[in-house]
Structures are given as C-alpha cells and as structure tokens.
Short mmCIF file of C-alpha atoms and ligand atoms in Angstrom, two decimals:
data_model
loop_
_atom_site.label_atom_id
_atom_site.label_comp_id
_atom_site.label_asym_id
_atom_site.label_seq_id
_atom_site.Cartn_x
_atom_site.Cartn_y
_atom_site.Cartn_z
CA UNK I 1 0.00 0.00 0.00
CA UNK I 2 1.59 3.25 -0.58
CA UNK I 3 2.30 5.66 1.68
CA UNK I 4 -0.45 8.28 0.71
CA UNK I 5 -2.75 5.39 1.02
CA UNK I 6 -2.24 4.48 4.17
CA UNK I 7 -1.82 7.99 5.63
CA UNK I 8 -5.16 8.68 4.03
CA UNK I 9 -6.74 5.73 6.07
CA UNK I 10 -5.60 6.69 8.86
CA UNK I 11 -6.51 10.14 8.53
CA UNK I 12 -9.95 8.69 7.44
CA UNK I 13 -10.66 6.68 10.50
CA UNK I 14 -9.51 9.81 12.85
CA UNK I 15 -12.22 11.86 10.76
CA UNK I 16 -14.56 9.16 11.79
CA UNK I 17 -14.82 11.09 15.17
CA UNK I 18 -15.14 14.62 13.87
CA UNK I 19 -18.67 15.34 13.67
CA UNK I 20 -18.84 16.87 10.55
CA UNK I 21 -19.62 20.49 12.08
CA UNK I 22 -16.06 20.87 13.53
CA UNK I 23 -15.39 20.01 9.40
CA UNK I 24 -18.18 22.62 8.35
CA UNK I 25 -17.06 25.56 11.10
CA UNK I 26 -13.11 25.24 9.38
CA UNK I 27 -14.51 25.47 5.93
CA UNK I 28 -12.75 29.10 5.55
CA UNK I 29 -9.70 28.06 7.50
CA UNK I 30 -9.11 25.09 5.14
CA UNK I 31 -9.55 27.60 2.16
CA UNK I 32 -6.61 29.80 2.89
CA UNK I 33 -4.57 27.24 4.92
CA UNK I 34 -5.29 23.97 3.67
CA UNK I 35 -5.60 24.43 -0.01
CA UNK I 36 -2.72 26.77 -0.32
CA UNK I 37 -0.27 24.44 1.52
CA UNK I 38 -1.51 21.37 -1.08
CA UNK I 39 -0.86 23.34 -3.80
CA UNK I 40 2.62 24.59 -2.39
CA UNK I 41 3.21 21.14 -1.54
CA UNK I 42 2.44 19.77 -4.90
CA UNK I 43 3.74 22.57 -7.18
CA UNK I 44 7.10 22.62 -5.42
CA UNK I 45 9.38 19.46 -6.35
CA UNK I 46 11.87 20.18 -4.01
CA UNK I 47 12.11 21.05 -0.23
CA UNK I 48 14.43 24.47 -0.47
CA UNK I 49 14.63 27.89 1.01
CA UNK I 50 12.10 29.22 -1.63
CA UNK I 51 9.51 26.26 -0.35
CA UNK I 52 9.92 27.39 3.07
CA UNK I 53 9.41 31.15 2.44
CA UNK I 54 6.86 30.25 0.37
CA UNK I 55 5.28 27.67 3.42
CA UNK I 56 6.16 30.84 6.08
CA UNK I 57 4.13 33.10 4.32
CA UNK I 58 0.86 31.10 3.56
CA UNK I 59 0.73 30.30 7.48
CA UNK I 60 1.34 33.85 8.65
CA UNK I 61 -1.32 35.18 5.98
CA UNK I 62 -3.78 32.55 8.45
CA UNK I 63 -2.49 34.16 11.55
CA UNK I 64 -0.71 31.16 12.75
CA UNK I 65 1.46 34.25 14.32
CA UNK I 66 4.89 34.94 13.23
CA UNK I 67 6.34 33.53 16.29
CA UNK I 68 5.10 30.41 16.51
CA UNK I 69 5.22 29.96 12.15
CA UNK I 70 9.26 30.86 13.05
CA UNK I 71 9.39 28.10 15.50
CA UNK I 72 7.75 25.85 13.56
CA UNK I 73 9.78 26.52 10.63
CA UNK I 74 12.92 26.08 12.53
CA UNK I 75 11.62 22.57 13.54
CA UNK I 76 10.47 21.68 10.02
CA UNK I 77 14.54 22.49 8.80
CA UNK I 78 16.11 20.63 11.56
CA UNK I 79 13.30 17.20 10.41
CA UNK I 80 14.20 17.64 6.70
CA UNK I 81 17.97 17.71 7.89
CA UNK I 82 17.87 15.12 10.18
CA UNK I 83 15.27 12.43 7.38
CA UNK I 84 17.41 13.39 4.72
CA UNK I 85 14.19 14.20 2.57
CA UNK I 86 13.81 16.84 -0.18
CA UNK I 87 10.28 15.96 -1.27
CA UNK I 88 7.56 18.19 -0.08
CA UNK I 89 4.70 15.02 0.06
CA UNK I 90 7.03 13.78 2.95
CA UNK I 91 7.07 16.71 4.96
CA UNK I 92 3.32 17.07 4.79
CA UNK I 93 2.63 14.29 7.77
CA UNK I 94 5.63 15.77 9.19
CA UNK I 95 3.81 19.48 9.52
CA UNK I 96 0.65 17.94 10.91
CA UNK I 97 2.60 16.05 13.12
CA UNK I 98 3.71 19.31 14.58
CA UNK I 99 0.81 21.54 14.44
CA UNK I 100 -1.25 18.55 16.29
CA UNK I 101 2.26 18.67 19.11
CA UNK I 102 1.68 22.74 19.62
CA UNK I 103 -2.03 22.71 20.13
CA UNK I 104 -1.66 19.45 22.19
CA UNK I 105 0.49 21.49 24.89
CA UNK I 106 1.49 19.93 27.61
CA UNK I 107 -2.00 17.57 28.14
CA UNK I 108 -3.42 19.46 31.06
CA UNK I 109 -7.30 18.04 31.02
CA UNK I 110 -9.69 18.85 29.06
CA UNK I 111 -13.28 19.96 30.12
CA UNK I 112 -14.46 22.18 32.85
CA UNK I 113 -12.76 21.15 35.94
CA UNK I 114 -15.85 20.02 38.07
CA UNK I 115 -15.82 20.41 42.09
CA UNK I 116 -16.30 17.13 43.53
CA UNK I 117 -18.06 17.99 46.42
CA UNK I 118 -20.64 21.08 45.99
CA UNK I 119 -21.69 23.83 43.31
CA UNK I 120 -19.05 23.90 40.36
CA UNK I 121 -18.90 28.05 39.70
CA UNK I 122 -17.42 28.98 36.53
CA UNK I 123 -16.74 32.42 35.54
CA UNK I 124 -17.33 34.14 31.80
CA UNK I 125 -14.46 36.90 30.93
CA UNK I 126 -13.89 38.93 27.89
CA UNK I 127 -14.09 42.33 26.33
CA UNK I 128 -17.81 42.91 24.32
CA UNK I 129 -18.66 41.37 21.71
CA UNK I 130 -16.92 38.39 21.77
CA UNK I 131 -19.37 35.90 22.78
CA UNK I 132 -20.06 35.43 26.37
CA UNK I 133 -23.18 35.31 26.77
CA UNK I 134 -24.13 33.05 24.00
CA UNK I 135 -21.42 30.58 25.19
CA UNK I 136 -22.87 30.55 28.44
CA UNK I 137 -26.00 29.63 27.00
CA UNK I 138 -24.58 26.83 24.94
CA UNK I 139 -23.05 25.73 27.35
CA UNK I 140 -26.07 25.12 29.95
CA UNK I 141 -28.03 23.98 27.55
CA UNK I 142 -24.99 20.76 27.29
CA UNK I 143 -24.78 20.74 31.38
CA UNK I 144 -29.06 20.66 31.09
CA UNK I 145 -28.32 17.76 28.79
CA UNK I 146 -25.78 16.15 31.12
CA UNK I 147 -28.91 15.88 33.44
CA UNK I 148 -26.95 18.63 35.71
CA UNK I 149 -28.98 21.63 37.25
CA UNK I 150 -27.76 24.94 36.24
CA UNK I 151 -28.07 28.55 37.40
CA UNK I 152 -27.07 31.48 35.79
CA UNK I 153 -25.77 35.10 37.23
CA UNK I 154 -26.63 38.46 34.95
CA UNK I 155 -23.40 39.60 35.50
CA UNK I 156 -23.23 42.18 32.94
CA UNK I 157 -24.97 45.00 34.32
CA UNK I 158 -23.43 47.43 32.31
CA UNK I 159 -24.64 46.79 28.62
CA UNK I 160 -28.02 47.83 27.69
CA UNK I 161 -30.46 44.83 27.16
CA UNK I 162 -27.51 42.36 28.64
CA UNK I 163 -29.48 41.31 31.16
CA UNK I 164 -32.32 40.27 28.42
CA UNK I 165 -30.01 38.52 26.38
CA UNK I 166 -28.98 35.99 29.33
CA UNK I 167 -32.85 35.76 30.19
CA UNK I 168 -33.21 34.55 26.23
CA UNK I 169 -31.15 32.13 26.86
CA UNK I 170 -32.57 31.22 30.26
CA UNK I 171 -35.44 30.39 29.18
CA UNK I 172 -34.48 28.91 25.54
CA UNK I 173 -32.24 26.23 27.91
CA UNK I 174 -34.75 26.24 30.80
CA UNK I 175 -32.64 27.61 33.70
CA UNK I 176 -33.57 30.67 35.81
CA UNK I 177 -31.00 33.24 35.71
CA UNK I 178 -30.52 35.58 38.77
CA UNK I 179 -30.28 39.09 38.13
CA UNK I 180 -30.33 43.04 39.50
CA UNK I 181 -31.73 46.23 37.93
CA UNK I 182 -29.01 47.52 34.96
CA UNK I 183 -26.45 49.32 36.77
CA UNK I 184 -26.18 47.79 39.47
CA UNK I 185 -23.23 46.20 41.68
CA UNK I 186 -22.02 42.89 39.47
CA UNK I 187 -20.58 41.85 42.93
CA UNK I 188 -23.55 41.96 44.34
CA UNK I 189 -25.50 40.32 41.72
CA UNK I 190 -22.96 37.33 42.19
CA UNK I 191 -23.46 37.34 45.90
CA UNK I 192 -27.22 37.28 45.64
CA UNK I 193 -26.72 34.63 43.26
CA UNK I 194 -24.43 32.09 44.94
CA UNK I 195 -26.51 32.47 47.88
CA UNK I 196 -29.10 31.10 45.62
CA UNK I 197 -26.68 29.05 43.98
CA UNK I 198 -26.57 27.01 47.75
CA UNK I 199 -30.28 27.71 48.71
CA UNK I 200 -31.45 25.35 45.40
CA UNK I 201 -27.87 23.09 45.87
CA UNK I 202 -27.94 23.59 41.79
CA UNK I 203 -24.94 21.83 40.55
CA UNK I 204 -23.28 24.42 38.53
CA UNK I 205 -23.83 28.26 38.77
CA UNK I 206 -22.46 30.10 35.53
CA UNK I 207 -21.73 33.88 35.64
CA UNK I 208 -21.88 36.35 32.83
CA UNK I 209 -19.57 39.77 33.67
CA UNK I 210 -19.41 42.57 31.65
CA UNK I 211 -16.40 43.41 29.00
CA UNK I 212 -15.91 47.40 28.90
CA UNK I 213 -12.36 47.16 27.69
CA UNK I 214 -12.05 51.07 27.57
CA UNK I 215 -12.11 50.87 31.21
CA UNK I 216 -9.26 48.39 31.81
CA UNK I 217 -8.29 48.69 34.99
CA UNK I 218 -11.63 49.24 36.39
CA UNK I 219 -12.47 45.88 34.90
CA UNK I 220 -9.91 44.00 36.19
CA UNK I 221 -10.17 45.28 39.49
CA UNK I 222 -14.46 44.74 39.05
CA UNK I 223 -12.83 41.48 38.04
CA UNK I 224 -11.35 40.98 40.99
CA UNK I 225 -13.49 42.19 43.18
CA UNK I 226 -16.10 39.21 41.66
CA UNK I 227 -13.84 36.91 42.41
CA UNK I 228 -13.35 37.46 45.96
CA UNK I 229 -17.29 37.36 46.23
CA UNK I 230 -17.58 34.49 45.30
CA UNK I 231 -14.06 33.03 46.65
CA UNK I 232 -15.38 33.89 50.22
CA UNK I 233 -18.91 32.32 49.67
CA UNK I 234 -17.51 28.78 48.16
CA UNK I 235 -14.21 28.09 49.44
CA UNK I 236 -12.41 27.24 46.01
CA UNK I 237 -14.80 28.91 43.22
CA UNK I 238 -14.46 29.73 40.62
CA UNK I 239 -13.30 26.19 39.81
CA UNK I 240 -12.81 28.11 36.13
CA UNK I 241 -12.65 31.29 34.79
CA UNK I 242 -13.20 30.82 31.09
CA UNK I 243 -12.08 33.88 28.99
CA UNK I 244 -13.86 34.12 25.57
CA UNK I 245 -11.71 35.65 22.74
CA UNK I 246 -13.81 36.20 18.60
CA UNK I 247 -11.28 33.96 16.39
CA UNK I 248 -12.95 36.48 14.15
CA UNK I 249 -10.49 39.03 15.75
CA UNK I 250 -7.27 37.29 13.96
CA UNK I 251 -3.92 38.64 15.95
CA UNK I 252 -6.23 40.81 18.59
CA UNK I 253 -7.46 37.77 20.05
CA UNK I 254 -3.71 37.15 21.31
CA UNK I 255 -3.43 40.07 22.54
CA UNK I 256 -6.78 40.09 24.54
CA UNK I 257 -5.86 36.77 26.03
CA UNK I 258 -2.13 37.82 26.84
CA UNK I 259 -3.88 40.98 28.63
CA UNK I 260 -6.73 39.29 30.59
CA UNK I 261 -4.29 35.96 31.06
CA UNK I 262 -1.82 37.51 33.11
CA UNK I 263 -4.24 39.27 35.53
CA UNK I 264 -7.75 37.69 35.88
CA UNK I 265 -7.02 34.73 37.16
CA UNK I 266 -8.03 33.09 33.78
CA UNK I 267 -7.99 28.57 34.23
CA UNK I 268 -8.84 28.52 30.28
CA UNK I 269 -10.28 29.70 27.16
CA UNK I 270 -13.02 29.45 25.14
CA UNK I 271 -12.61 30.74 21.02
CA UNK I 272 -15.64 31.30 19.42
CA UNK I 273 -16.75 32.25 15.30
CA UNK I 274 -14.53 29.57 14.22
CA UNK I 275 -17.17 29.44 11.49
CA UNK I 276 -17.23 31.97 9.31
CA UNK I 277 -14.00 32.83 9.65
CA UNK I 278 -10.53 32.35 7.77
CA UNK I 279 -8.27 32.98 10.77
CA UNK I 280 -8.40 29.54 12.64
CA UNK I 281 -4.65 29.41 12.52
CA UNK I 282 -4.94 31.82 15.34
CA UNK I 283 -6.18 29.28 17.49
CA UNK I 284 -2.38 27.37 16.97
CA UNK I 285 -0.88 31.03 17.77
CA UNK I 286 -2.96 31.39 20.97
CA UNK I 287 -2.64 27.41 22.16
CA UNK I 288 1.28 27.62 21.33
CA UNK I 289 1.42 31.68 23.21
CA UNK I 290 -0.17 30.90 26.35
CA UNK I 291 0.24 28.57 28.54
CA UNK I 292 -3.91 28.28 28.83
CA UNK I 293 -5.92 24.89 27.85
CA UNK I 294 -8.87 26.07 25.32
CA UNK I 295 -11.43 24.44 26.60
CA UNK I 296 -14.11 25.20 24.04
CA UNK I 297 -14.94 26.40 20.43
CA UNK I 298 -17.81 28.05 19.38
CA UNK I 299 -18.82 26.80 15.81
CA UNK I 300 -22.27 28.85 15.09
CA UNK I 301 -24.81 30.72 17.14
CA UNK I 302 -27.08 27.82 17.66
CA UNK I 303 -27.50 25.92 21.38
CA UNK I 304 -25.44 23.20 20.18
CA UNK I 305 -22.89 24.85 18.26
CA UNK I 306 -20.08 24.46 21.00
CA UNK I 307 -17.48 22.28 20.38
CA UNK I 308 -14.94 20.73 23.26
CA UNK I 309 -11.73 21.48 21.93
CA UNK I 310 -9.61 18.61 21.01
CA UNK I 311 -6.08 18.88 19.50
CA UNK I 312 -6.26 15.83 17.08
CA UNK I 313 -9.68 16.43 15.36
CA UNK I 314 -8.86 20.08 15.18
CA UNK I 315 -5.50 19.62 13.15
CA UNK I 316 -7.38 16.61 11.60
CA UNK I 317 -10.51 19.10 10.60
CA UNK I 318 -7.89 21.13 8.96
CA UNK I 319 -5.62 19.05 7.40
CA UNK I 320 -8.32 16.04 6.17
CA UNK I 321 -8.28 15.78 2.36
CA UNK I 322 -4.67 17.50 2.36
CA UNK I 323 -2.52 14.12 1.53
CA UNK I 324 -5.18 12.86 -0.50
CA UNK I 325 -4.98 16.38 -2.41
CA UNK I 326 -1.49 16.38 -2.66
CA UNK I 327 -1.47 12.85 -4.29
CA UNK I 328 -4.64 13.55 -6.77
CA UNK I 329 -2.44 16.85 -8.03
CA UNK I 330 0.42 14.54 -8.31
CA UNK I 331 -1.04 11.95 -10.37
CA UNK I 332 -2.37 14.52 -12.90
N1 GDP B 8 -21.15 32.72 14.08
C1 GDP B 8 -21.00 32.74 15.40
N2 GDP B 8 -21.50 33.76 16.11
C2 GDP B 8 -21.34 33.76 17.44
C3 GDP B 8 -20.64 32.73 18.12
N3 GDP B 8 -20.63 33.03 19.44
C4 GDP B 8 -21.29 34.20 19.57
N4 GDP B 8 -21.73 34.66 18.37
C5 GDP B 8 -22.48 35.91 18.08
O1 GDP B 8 -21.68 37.02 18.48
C6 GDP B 8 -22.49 38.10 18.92
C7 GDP B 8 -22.02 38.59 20.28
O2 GDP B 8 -22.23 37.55 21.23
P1 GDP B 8 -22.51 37.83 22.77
O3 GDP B 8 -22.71 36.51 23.41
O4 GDP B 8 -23.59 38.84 22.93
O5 GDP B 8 -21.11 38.45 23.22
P2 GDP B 8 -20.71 39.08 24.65
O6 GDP B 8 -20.81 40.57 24.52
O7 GDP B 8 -19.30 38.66 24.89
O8 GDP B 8 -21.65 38.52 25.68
C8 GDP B 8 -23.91 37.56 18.92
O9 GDP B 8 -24.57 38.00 17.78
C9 GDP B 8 -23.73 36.05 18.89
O10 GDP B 8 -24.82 35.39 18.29
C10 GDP B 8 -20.09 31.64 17.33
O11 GDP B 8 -19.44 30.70 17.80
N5 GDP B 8 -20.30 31.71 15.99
MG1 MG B 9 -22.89 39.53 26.99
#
C-alpha cells in the first residue's frame, strides 16, 4: 500500500470522530490554509529555502502568528535535515505532526474542571462582543443535557439589554438566571446569586460579567473584586474562569488573552466564530502563546454549536483531504 494510502486511512478513520460540524465551522480556515499548503506542496518538487518562504508566508497570511510559524519553521529544517528528505509530500505528515504537538500542549485536562463535592462556579471573561453570553447559553443547555442543574448570574450590568439577552437564553435552555436592575453592583449580583446558587444546591452556577475594555483597569479590578465574592462564599470557586476571545479578531485575540491571562485569574479559554472565519490558525498562535488549555470552540450561534476542543480532530478538521490532495495533483 503506498504511503499516501495508508496515511489517508488513517486520517480517514480519525475523521470518523469529527462530527462533521467541527469540518463545516473550518470550511474558511481550510480555504486559505489547507488548499494553499496542497498546492505549495504539490507545485514545489523540491524542499528548499524558496519552499519554506513560500510555506512561512501562507501560514502567517492565516495568523498562525509569526512567532510560533518561526518556531515551527525552525523545527520543520532541523526534520528535513535530520530524514534526509527533499520531497515536499514527505514533509506534509511531518507538519501535521507538529501543528497537532503545539495545540496538544502539555496535556493538562480537558473539560471544565468540576468540584467534587458542591456547586461547580465557573466564571465568563472577555471584552464585548466576543461571545459570552451566548457561550454561556450553549453551554447550559450541554450541562441541562448532562442531566446537571444549572443557574445562571446576569453579570453584565453594564450593557443595555444584557441582562435580556442571558434571560433569552434562560429560558431557551430552561434555567432561571438571577439578576439586579441595569447598573447595578455585578458583585452583588454574584453574591445574591451564589446564595441562591446554595439555597437550590444547583450543581453548577455560571456567571456572565461585563467586557468594557475602555475601562481596563476598572475591569480587572471589578474582576477581581467578583472573584473574591464568590471566593469567600464557596471556598475554592471559581473552579474556572473561562475567557472568551472572537477567532474572528485574527492577531487581537492574542493580545486580549495575553492581557486578561496575566491578571484575571483566567484557568482557560473558550474561542468562538470559528465558522465563518478564515483565521483559525490563530487558534495554533494562541494554544502555542499561552500557557492556557482552550477548553471550548464556538462553531455557530445555535444551542449546540459548542465544540470541546480537542487537538487531534482540530488539526485533523484542517488538514483532512490535504494528503489525499497532494497525491490527486500529483497523479495529474
Ligand atoms: N457565528 C457565530 N456567532 C457567534 C458565536 N458566538 C457568539 N456569536 C455571536 O456574536 C455576537 C455577540 O455575542 P454575545 O454573546 O452577545 O457576546 P458578549 O458581549 O461577549 O456577551 C452575537 O450576535 C452572537 O450570536 C459563534 O461561535 N459563531
Ligand atoms: Mg454579553
């Protein structure tokens, strides 16, 4: 069996597992990262410095981010060195390889970390915009599906019609959501609500805050202040603090999570608008930048369109139909 063969059975049975919306939601990735590296790979007949400008460039233009596409570069040289191979078709599993190593990380778990013995509190940051709120949703409507009990806190009492938007979702899930008038104290909306939280022993209590980024240290210090709310109500909440960044956003999405990641106390990340957008490579920048697990994707603006993140079916996603590309453009 050849090689292309057998690589494209494997890569076949790994797809197997990808429900074909994590395929759908990197449609516009795989259009300016997939298909331009399979016909760099297949034009070029020779691994040389041309091919690797050539490879440099296509990943930067898909905001891989010029220091990880470096990096990776640097690796790819020292493999081609070190296998003695000048074809591009055999440096193709070799790249996947990698990408799949960077977004792996160093294998700290997946999932929301659960508390084992009371109310799991998790924690929504990120500037406006980016998709809080509708992740929160999503992702009651999966703990509602889990058979868990969920409240939510209206956090956000600073947008207009925030407040409404969580309620939506509320009752679109079928959870109650706990809320103040706008304007009011988000602390003390998240005091009122773990109280409520432990009144109802709900199993998970979700909080929306709000994402004024032209105020930034007034957030982070509204941030903060959140935190040691609901710190001093539940000994060891929030068991996460998820930080939402719009994949949309390209190269400001890794800046937003290198701001908020160093202060906020921020366990993991969540990227959402994967679909509809061309910059998934920025999700290998941000995984390879930060040392934060993403925990989700959002795929869509539907209840169900959120996505745990896994490292393998994402590179797999991307990359599925490449070798078998490379070898139909070969043959003709
Ligand atoms: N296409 C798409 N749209 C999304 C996704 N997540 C959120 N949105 C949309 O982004 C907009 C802002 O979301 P919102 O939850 O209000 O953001 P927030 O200000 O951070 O709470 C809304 O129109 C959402 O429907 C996603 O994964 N895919
Ligand atoms: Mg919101």
């Amino acid at each position: 069996m050849s090689f292309f063969k057998r690589l494209r059975e494997s890569i076949a049975s790994k797809t197997e597992a990808v429900t074909s919306k994590f395929k759908e939601g990197l449609a516009k990735t795989r259009s300016v990262l997939t298909d331009r590296v399979a016909e760099l790979f297949t034009r070029r007949q020779k691994i040389d410095e041309a091919f690797f400008e050539e490879l440099e460039e296509i990943l930067i233009g898909a905001d891989v981010g010029v220091n990880t596409v470096m990096e990776l570069i640097d690796d790819l040289r020292t493999e081609v060195k070190k296998r003695k191979i000048d074809q591009p078709s055999e440096l193709q599993p070799i790249l996947s390889e990698k990408l799949m190593d960077m977004l792996r990380g160093t294998g700290e778990e997946t999932g929301i970390r659960m508390n084992p013995d009371g109310i799991t509190v998790i924690l929504f940051v990120g500037v406006n915009g980016v998709g809080k709120t509708t992740t929160i949703g999503k992702l009651a409507w999966r703990f509602k599906q889990q058979g868990k009990s969920v409240l939510l806190a209206a956090g956000d009492t600073f947008r207009a019609g925030a407040i409404e938007q969580l309620e939506v979702w509320g009752q679109r899930v079928g959870v109650d959501v706990i809320k103040q008038e706008a304007g009011s104290d988000p602390a003390a909306v998240m005091y009122d609500a773990v109280q409520e939280a432990k009144r109802r022993n709900v199993d998970v209590l979700i909080c929306d805050t709000a994402g004024r980024l032209q105020n930034k240290v007034n957030l982070m210090e509204e941030l903060a202040k959140i935190h040691r709310v609901i710190q001093r109500e539940i000994p060891g909440a929030p068991h996460e603090t998820l930080l939402v960044l719009d994949a949309a956003t390209g190269q400001n999405a890794l800046q937003q999570a290198k701001l908020f990641g160093e202060k906020s106390g921020v366990t993991g990340l969540v990227l959402t608008k994967l679909d509809g957008t061309a910059k998934g490579g920025i999700v290998i920048a941000i995984r390879h930048e930060m040392s934060l697990p993403v925990k989700f994707v959002g795929l869509g603006e539907k209840m169900d369109d959120l996505q745990e993140f896994d490292a393998e079916q994402f590179v797999h996603a991307l990359f599925a139909g490449l070798a078998g590309a490379i070898e139909e453009n070969e043959e003709n």
